[in-house]
mmCIF file of C-alpha atoms and ligand atoms in Angstrom:
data_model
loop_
_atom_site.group_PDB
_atom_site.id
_atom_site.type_symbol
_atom_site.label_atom_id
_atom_site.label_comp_id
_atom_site.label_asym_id
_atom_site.label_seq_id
_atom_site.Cartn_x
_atom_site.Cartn_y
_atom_site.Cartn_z
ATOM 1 C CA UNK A 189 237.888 147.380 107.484
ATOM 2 C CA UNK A 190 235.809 149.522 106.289
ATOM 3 C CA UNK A 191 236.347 151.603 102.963
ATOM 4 C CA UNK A 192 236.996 155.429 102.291
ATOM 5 C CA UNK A 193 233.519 155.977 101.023
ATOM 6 C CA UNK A 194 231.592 154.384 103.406
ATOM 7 C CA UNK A 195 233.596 156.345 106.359
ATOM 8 C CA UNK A 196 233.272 159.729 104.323
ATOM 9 C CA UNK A 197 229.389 159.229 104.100
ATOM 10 C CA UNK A 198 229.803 158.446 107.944
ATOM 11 C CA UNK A 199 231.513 161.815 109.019
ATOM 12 C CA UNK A 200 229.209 163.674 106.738
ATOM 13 C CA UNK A 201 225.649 162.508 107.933
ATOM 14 C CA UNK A 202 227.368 162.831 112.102
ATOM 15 C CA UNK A 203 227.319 166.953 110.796
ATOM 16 C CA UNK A 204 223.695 166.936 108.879
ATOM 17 C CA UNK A 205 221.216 169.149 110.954
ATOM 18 C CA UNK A 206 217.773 168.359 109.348
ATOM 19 C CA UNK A 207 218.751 166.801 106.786
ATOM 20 C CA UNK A 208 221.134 169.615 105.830
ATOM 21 C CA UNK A 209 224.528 169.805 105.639
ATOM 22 C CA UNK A 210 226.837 173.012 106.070
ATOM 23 C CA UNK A 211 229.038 172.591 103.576
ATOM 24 C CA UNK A 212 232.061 173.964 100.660
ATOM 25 C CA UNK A 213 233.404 172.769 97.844
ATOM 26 C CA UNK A 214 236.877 173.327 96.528
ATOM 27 C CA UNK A 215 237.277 172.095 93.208
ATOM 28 C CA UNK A 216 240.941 172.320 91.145
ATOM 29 C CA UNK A 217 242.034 171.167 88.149
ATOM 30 C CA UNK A 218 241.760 167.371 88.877
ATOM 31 C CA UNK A 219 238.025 167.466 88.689
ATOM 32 C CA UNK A 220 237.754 168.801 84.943
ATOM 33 C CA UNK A 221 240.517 166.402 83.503
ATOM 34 C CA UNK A 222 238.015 164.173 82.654
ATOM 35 C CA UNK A 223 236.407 166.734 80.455
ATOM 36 C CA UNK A 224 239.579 167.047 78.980
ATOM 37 C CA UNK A 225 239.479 170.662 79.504
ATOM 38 C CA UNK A 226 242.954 172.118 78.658
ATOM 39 C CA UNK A 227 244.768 173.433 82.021
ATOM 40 C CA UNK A 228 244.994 177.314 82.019
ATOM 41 C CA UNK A 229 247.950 176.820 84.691
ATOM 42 C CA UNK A 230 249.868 173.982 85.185
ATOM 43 C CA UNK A 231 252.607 172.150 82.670
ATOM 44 C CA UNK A 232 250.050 169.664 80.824
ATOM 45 C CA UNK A 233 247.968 173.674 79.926
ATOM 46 C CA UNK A 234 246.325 174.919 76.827
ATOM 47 C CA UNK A 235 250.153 176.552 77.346
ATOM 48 C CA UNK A 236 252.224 174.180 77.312
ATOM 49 C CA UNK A 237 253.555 174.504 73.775
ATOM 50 C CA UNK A 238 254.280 178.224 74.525
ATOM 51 C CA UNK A 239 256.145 179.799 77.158
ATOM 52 C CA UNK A 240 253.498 180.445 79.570
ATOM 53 C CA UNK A 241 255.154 183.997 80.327
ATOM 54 C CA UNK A 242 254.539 185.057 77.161
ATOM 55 C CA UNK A 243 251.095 184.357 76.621
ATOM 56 C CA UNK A 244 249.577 184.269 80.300
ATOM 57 C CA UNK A 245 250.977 187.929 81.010
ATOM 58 C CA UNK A 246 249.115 190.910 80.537
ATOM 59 C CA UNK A 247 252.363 192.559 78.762
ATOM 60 C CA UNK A 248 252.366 189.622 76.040
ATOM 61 C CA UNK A 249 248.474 190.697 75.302
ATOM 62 C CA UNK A 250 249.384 194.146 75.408
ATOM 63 C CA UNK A 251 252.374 193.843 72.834
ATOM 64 C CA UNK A 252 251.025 190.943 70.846
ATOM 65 C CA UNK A 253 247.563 190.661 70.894
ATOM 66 C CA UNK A 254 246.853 189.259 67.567
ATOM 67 C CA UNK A 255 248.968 185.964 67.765
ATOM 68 C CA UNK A 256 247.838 185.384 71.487
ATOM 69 C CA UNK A 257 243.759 186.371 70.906
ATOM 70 C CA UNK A 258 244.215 183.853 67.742
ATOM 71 C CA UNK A 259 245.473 181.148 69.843
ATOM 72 C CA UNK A 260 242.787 182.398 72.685
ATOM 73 C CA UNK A 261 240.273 181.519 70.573
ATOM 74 C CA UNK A 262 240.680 177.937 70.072
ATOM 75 C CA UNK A 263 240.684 177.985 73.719
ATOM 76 C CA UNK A 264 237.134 179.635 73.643
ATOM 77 C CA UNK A 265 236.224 176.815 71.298
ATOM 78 C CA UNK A 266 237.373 173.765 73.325
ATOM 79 C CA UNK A 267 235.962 175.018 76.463
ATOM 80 C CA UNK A 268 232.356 175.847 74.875
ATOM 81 C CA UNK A 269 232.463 172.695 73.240
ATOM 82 C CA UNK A 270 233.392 170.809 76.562
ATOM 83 C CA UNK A 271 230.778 168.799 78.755
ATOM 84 C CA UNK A 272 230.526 168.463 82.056
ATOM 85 C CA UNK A 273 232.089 164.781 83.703
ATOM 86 C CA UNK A 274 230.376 162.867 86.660
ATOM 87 C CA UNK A 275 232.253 165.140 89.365
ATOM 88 C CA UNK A 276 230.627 168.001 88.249
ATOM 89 C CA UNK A 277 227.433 166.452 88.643
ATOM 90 C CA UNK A 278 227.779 165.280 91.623
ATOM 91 C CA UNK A 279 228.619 168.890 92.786
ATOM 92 C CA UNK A 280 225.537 170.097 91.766
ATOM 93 C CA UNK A 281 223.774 167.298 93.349
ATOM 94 C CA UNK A 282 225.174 168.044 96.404
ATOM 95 C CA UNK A 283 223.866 171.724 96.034
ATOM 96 C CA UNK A 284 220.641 170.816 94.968
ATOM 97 C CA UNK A 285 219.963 168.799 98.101
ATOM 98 C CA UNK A 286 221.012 171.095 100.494
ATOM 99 C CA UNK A 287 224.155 169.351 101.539
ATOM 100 C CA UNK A 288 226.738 171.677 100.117
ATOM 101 C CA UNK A 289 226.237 175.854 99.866
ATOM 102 C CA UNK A 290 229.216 176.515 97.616
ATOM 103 C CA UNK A 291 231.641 175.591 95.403
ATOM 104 C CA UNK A 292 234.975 177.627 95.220
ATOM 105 C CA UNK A 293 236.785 176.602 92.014
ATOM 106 C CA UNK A 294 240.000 177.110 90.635
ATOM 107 C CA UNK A 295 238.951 175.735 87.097
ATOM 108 C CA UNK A 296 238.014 179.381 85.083
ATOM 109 C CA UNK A 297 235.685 176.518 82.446
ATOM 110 C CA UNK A 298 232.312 177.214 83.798
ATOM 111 C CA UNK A 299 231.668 173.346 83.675
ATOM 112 C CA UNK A 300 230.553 173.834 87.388
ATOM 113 C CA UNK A 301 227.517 176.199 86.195
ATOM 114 C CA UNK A 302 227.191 173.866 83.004
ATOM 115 C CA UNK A 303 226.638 170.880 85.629
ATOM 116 C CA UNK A 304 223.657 173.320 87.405
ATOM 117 C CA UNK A 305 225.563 174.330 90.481
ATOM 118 C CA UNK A 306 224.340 178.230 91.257
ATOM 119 C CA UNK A 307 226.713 179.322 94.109
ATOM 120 C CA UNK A 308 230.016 179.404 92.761
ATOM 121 C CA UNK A 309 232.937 181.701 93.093
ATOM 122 C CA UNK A 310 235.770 181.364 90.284
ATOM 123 C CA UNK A 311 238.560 182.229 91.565
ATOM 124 C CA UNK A 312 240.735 182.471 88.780
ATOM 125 C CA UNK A 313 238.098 183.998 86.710
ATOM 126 C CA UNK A 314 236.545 182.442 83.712
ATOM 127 C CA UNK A 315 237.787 181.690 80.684
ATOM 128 C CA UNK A 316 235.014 182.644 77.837
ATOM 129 C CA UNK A 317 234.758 185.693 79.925
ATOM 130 C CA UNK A 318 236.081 188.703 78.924
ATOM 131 C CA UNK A 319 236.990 192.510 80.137
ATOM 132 C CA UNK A 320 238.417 196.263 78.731
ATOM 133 C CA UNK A 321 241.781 196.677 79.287
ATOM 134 C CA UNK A 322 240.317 200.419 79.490
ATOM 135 C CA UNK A 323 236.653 200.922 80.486
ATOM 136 C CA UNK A 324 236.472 197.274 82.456
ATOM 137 C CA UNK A 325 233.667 196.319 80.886
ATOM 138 C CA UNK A 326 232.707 192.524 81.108
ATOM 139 C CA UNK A 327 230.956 190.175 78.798
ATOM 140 C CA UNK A 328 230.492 186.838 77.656
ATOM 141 C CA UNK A 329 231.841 184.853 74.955
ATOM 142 C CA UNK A 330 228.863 182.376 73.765
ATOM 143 C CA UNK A 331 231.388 181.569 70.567
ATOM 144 C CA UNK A 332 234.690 182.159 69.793
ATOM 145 C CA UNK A 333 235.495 186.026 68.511
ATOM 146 C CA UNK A 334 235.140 186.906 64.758
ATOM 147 C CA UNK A 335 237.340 190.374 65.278
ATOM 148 C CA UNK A 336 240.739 189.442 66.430
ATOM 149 C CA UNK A 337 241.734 191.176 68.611
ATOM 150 C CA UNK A 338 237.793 191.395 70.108
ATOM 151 C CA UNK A 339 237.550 195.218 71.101
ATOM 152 C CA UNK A 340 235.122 197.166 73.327
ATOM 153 C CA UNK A 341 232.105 199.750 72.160
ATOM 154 C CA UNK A 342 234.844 202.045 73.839
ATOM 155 C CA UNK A 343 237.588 200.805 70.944
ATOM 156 C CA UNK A 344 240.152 199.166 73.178
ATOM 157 C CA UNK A 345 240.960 195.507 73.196
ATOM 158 C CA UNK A 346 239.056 192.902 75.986
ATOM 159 C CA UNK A 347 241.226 190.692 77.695
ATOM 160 C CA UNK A 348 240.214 187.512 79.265
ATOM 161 C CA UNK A 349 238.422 188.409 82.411
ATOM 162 C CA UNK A 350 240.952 185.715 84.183
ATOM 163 C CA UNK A 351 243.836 185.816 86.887
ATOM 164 C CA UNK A 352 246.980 186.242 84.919
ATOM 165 C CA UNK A 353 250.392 184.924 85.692
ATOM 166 C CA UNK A 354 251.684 187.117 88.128
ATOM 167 C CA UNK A 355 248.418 189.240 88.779
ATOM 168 C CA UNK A 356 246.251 188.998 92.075
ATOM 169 C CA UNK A 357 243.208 186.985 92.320
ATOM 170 C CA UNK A 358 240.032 189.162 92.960
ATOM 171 C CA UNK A 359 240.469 190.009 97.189
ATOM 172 C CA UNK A 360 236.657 190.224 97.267
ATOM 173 C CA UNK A 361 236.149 186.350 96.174
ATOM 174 C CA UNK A 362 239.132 185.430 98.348
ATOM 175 C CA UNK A 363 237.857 187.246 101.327
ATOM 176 C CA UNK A 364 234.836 185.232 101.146
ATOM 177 C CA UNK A 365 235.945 182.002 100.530
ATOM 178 C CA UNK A 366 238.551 182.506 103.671
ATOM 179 C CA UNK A 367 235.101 182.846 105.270
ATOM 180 C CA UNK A 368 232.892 180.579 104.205
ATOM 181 C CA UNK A 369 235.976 178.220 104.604
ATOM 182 C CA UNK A 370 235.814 179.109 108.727
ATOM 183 C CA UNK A 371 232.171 179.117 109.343
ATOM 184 C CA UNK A 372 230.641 175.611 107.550
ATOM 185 C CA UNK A 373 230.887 172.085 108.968
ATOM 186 C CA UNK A 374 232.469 170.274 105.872
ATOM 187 C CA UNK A 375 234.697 171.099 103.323
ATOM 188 C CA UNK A 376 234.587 168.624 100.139
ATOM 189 C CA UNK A 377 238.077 169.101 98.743
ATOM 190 C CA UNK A 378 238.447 167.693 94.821
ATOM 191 C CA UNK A 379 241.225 167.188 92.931
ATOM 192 C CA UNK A 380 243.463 169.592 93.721
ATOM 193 C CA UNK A 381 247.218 169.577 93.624
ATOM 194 C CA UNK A 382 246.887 171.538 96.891
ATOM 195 C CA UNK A 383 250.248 173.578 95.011
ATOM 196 C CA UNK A 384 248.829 176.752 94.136
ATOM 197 C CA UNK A 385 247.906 179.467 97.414
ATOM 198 C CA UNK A 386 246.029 180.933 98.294
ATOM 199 C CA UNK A 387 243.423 178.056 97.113
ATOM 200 C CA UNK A 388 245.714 175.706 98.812
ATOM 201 C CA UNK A 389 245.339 177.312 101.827
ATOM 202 C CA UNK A 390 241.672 177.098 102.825
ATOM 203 C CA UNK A 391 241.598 173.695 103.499
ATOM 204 C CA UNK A 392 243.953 174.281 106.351
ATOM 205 C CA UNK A 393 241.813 177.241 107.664
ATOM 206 C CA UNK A 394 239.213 175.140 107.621
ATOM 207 C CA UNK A 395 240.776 172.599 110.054
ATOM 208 C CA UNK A 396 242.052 175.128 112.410
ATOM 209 C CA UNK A 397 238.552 176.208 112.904
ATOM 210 C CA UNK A 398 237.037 172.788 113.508
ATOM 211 C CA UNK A 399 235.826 172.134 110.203
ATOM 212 C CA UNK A 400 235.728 168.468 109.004
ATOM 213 C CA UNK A 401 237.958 167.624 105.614
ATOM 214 C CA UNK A 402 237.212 165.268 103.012
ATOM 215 C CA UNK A 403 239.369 164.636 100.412
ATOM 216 C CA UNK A 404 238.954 163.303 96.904
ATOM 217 C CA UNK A 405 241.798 163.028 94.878
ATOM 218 C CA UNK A 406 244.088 160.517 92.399
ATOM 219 C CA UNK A 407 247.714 161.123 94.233
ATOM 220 C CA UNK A 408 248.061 162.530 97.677
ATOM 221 C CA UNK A 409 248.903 165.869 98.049
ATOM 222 C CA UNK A 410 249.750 168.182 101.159
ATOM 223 C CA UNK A 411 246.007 168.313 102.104
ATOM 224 C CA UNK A 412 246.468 164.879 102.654
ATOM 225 C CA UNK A 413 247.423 164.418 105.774
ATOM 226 C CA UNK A 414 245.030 166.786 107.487
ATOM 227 C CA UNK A 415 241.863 164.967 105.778
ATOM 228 C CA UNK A 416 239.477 163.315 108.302
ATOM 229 C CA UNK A 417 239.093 161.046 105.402
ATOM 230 C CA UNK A 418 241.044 160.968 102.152
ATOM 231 C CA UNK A 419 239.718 159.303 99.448
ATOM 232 C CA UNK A 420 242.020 158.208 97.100
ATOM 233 C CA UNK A 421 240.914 157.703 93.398
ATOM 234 C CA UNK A 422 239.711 159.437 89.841
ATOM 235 C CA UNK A 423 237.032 161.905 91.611
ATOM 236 C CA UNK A 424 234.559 161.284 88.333
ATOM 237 C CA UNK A 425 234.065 157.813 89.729
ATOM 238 C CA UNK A 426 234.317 158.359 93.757
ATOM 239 C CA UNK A 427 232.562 161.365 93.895
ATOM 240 C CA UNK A 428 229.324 160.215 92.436
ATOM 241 C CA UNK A 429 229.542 156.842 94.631
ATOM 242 C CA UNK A 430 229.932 159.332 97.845
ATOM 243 C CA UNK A 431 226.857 161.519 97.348
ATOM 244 C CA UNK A 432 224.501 158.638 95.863
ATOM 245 C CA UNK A 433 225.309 156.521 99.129
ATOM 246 C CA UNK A 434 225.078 160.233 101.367
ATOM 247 C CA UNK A 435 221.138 160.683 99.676
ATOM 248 C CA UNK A 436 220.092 157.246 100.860
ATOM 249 C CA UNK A 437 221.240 157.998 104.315
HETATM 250 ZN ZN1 ZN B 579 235.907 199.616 77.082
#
């Protein structure tokens, strides 16, 4: 019989048109554990010794933004301190050699971009990011901030330029993953629980519109069972073995 891998690398080279392949990426937590990046959602989270209501609400910066900008910043910290893991590099491979477009992630850490991928759309935002509660203004956090709370030039507080508990995800990003989701040839799903929508959802758009599914991930999950291949395993070590054996193809 033959193994996950080698049938994965067999359904993608059947869609590569000149050497190219049409492809997404949907990346969740799963493929940053190994960076042991801190979970912004989820119950093993940078949260998970506070009540995630009262910290991952907008009210709860609002009314206590001291004590939740001085735990923030830690946060900052560990994420700018964090390296990318063998996933993430074989993401950007896959970019740089034209077999993948773009990489929708649910991870806000920016390890994607650290790895080199270009195209990708964070869809819960990113955490060293930051906006005005007033004026909207964005910008970046290279280290953690000295003033706590960090405030605009326009004198009221940032907030972490991030999907909140309870908030909407940014419709234009979602619009265009929906699409992108319809119109490639593969989608590369990667650890993800497959739990949270409307992430969740595009791998199943993606099958009803004739897209192939591959999926990498430790446990199965509800995306499971619609995967032209699911390969089961710690994505940091099948990812890599996928797209070296896909280049030699
Ligand atoms: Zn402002």
């Amino acid at each position: 019989m033959k193994d996950e891998i080698t049938l994965a690398v067999e359904v993608a080279n059947s869609l590569k048109k000149k050497d190219k392949l049409h492809a997404y990426v949907l990346t969740g937590a799963g493929t940053s554990r190994a960076s042991n990046i801190p979970t912004f959602r989820g119950e093993d989270g940078l949260w998970e010794k506070y009540n995630f209501e009262e910290v991952a609400t907008l009210n709860a910066w609002l009314k206590n933004p001291v004590k939740i900008w001085t735990f923030y910043a830690e946060g900052i910290q560990l994420i700018l301190d964090s390296k990318p893991n063998p996933a993430h590099n074989a993401i950007a491979e896959l970019e740089a050699k034209n077999f993948c477009q773009y990489v929708i992630t649910q991870n806000a850490d920016g390890l994607h971009q650290k790895a080199g991928s270009k195209n990708v759309l964070e869809i819960h935002g990113n955490l060293t990011r930051v906006r005005c509660t007033k004026c909207n203004k964005k910008q970046v956090f290279t280290e953690p901030p000295k003033e706590i709370p960090p405030k605009c030039q326009c004198g009221s507080m940032y907030r972490p330029d991030v999907v909140l508990f309870n908030e909407q995800l940014p419709s234009d990003l979602i619009t265009k993953s929906f699409d992108i989701a319809k119109k490639v040839d593969l989608a590369i799903i990667v650890g993800t629980s497959a739990e949270v929508v409307p992430a969740a959802t595009l791998p199943f758009v993606s099958k009803e519109s004739g897209v192939k599914v591959l999926v990498f991930n430790k446990e199965k999950t509800d995306h499971t069972r619609i995967a032209d291949v699911f390969i089961q395993g710690k994505c940091e070590e099948t990812l890599p073995a996928f797209v070296e054996r896909l280049s030699k193809n």
